[in-house]
CSV table of N, CA and C in Angstrom, one decimal:
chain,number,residue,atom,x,y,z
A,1,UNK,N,0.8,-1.2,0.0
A,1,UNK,CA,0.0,0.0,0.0
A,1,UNK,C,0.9,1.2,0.0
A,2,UNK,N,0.0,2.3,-0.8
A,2,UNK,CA,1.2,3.8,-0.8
A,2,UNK,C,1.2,4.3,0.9
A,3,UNK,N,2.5,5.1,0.9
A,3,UNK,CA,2.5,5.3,2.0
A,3,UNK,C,1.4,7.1,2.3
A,4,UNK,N,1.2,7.6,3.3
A,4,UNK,CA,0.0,8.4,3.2
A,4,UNK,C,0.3,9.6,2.6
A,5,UNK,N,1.7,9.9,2.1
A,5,UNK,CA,1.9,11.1,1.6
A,5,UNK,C,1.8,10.8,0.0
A,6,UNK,N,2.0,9.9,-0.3
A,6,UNK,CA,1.7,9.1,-1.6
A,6,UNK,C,0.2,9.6,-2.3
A,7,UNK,N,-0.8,8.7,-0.7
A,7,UNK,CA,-2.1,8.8,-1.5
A,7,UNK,C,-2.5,10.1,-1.6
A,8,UNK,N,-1.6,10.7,-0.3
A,8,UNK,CA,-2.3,12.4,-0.5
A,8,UNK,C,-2.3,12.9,-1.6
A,9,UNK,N,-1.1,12.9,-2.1
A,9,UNK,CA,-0.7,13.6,-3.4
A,9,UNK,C,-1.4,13.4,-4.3
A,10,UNK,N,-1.7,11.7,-4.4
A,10,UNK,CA,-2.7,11.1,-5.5
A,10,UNK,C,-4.1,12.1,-5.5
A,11,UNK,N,-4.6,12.5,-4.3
A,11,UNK,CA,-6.1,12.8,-4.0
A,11,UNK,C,-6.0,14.4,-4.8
A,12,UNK,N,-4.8,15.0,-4.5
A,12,UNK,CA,-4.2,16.6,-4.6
A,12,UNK,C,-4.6,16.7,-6.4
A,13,UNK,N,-3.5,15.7,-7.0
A,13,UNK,CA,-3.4,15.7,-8.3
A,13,UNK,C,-5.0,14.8,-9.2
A,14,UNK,N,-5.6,14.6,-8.7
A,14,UNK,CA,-7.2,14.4,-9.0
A,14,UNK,C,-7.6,15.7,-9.0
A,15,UNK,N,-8.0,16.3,-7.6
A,15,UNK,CA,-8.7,17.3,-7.7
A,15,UNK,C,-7.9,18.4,-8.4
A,16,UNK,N,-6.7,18.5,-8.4
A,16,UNK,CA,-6.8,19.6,-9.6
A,16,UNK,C,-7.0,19.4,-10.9
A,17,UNK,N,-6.9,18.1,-11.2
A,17,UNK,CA,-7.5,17.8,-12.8
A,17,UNK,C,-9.0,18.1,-12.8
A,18,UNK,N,-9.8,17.5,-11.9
A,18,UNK,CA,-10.9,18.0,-11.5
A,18,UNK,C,-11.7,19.4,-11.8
A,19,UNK,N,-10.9,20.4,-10.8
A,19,UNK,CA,-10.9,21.9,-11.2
A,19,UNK,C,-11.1,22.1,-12.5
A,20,UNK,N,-9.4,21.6,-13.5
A,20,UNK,CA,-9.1,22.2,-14.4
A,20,UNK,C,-10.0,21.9,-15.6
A,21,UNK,N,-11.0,20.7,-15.5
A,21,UNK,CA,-12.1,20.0,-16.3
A,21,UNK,C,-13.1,21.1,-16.5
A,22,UNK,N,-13.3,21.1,-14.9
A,22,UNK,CA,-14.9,21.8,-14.5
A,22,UNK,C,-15.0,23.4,-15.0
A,23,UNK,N,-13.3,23.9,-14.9
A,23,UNK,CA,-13.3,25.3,-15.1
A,23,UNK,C,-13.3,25.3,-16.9
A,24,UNK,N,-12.6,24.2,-17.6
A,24,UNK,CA,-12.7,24.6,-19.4
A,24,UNK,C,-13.9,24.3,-19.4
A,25,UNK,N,-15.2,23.1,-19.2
A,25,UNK,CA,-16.5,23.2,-19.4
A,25,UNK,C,-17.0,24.5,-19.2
A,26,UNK,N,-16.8,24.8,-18.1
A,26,UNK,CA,-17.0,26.2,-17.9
A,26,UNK,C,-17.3,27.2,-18.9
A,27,UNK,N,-16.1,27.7,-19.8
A,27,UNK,CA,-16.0,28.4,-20.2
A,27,UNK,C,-16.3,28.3,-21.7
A,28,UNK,N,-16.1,26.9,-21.6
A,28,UNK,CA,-17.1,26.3,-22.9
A,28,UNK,C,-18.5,26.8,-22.9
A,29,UNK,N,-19.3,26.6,-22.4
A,29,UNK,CA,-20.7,26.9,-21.9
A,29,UNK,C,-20.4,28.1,-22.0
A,30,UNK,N,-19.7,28.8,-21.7
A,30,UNK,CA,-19.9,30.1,-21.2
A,30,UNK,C,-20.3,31.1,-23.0
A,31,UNK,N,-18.9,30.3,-23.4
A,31,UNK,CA,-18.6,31.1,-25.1
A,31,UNK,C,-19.9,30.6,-26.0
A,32,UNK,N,-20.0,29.3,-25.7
A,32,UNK,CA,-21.5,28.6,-26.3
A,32,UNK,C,-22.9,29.7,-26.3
A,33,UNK,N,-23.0,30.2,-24.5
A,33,UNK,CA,-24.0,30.7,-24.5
A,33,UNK,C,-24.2,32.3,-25.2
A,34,UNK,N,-22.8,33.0,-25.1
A,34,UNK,CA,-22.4,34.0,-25.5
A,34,UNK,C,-22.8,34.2,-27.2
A,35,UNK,N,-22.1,33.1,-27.6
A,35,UNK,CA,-22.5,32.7,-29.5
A,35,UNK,C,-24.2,32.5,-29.6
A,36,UNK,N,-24.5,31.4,-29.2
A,36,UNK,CA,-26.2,31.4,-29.2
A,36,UNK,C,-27.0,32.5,-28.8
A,37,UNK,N,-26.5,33.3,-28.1
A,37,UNK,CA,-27.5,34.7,-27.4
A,37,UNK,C,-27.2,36.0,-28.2
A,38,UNK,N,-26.0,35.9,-28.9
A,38,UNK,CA,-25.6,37.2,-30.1
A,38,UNK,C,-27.2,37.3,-31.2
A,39,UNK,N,-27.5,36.4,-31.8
A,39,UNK,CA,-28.0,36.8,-32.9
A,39,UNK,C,-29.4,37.5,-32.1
A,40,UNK,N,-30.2,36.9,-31.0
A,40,UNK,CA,-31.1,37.4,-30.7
A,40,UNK,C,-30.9,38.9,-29.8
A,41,UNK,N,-29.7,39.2,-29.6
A,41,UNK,CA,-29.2,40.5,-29.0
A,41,UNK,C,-30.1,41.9,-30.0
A,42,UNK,N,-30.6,42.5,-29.2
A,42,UNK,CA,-31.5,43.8,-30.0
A,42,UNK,C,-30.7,44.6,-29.8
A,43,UNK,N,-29.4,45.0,-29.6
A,43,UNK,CA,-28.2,46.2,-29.8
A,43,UNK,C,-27.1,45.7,-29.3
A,44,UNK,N,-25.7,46.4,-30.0
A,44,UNK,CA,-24.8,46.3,-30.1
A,44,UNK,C,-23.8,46.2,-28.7
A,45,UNK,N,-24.6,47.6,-28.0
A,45,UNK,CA,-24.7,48.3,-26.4
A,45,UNK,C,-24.6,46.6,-25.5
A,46,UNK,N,-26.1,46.2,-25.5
A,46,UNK,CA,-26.6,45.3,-25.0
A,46,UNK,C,-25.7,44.1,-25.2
A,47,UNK,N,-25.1,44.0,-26.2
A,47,UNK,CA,-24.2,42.8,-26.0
A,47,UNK,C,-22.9,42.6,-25.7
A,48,UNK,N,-22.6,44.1,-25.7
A,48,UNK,CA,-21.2,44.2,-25.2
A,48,UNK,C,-21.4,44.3,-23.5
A,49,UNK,N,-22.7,44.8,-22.8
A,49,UNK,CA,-22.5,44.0,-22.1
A,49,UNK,C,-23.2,42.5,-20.9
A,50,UNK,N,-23.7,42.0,-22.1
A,50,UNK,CA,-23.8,40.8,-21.9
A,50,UNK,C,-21.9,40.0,-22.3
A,51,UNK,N,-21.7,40.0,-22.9
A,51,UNK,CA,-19.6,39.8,-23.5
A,51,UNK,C,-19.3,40.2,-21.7
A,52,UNK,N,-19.3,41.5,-21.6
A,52,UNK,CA,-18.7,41.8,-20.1
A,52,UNK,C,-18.7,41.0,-19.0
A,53,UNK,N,-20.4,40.5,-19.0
A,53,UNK,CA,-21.0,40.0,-18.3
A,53,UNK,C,-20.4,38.2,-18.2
A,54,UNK,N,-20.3,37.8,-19.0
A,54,UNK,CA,-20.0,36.6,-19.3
A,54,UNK,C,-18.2,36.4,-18.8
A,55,UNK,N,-17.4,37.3,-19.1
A,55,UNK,CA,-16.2,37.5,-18.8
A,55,UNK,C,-15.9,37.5,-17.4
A,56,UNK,N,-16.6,38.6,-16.7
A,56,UNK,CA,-16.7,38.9,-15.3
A,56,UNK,C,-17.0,37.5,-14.7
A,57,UNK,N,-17.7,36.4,-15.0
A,57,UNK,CA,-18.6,35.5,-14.4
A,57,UNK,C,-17.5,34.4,-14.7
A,58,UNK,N,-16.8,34.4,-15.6
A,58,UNK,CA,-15.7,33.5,-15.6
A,58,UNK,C,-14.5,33.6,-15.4
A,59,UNK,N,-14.1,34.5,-15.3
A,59,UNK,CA,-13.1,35.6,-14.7
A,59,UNK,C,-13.3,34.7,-13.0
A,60,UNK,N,-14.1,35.2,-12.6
A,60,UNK,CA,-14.4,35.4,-10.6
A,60,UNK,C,-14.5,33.5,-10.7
A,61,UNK,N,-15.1,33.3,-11.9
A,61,UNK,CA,-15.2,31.8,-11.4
A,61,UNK,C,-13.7,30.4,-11.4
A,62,UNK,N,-12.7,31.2,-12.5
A,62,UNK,CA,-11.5,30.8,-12.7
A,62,UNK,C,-10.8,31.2,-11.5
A,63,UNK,N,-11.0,32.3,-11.4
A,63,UNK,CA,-9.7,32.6,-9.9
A,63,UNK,C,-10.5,31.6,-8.8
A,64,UNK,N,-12.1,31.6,-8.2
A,64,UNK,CA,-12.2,30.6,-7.5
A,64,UNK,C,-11.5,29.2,-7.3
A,65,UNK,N,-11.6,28.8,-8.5
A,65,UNK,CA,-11.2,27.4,-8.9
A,65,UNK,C,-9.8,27.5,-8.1
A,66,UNK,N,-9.0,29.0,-8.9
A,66,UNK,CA,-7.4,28.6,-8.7
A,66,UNK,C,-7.2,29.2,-7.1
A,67,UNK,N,-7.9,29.5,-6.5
A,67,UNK,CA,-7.9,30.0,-5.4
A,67,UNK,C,-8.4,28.7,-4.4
A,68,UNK,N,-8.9,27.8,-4.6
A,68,UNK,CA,-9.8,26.4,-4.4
A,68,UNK,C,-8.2,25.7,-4.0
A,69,UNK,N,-7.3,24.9,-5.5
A,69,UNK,CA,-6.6,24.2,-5.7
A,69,UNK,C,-5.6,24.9,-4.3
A,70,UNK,N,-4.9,26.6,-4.7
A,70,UNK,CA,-4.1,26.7,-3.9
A,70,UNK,C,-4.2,26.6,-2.5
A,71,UNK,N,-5.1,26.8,-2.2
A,71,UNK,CA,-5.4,26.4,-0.6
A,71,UNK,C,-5.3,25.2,-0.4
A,72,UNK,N,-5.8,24.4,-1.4
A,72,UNK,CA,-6.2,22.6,-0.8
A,72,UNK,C,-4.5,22.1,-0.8
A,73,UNK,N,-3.7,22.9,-1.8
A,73,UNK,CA,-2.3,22.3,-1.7
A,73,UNK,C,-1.6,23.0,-0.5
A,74,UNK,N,-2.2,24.1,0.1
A,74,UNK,CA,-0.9,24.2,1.3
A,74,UNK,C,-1.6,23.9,1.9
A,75,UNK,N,-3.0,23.4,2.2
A,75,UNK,CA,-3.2,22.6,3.5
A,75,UNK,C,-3.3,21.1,3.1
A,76,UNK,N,-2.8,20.2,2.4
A,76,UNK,CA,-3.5,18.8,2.3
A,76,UNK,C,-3.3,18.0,2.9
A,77,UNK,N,-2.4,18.5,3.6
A,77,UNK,CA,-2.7,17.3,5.1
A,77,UNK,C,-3.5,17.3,5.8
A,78,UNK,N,-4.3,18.4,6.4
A,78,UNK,CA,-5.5,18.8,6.7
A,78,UNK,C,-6.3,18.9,6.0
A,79,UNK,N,-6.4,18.1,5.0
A,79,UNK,CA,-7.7,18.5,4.0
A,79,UNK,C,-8.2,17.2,3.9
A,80,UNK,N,-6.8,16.5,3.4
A,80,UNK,CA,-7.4,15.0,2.9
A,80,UNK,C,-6.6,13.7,4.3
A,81,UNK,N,-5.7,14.3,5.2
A,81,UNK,CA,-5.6,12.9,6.1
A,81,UNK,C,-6.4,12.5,6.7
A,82,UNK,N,-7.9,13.0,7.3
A,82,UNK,CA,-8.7,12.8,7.9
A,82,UNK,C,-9.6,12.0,6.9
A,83,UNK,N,-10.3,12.2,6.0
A,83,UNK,CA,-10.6,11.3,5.0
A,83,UNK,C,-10.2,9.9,4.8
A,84,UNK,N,-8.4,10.0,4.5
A,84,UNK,CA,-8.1,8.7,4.3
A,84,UNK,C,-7.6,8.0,5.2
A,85,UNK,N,-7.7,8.6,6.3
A,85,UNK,CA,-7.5,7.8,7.8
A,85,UNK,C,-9.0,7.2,7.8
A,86,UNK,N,-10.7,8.3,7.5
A,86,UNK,CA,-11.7,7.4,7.7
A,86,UNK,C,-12.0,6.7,6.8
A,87,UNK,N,-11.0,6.5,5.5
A,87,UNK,CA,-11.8,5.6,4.7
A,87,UNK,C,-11.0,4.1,5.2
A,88,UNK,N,-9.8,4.2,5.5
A,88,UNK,CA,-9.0,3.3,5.7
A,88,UNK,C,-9.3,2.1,7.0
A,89,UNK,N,-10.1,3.4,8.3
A,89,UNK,CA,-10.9,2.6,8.9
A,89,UNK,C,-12.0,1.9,9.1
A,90,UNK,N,-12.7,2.4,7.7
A,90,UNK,CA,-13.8,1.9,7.2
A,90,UNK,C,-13.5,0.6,6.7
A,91,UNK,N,-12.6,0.4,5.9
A,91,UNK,CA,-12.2,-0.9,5.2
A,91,UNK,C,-11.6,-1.8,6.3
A,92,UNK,N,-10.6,-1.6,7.6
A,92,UNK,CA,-10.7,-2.3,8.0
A,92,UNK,C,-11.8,-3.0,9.2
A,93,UNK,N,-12.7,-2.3,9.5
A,93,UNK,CA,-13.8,-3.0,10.1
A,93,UNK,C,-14.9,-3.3,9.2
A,94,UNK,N,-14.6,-3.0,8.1
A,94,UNK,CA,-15.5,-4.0,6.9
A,94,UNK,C,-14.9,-5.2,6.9
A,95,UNK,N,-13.6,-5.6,6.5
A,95,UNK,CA,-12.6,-6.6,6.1
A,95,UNK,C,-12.3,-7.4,7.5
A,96,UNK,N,-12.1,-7.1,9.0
A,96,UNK,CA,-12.1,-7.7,9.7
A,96,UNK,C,-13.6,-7.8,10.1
A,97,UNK,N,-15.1,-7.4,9.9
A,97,UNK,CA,-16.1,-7.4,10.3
A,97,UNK,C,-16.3,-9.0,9.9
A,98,UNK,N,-16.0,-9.3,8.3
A,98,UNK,CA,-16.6,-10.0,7.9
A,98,UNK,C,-16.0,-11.8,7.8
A,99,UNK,N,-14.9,-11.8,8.8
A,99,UNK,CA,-14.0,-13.0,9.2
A,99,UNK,C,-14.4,-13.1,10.3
């Protein structure tokens, strides 16, 4: 079995793949909605700032994200050893429950 700094890291480098997933969907959706909403736009005004609007919203929502990851990485010992200390005791009073 990895040793616990092992799995941490494993858990670390998930969730930031995670992040980095959720935040391109993100902004996928975001340019998608942007493109589909232009043609029904009734002024030029109006859609520059709705553009703003869409920017600002993924703007605050990307720094979240990278604001998310950097915290989880200077604390991950405190983030995730309690987790895999309970999942680990979970398994073994599943595993010895059942002998």
């Amino acid at each position: 079995m990895k040793s616990l700094d092992e799995r941490i890291a494993v858990l670390l480098r998930r969730d930031r793949l995670l992040a980095l997933g959720a935040t391109v969907a993100m902004w996928v959706v975001l340019v998608f909605v942007l493109v589909a909403a232009a043609p029904t736009v009734p002024s030029t005004g109006l859609f520059v700032v709705l553009a703003v609007a869409v920017v600002a919203l993924g703007g605050l929502n990307t720094a979240s994200a990278a604001a998310l990851v950097r915290r989880y990485r200077l604390a991950s010992d405190q983030v995730y050893r309690p987790d895999i200390e309970n999942l680990d005791a979970q398994r073994a009073a599943r595993d010895g429950g059942g002998s």
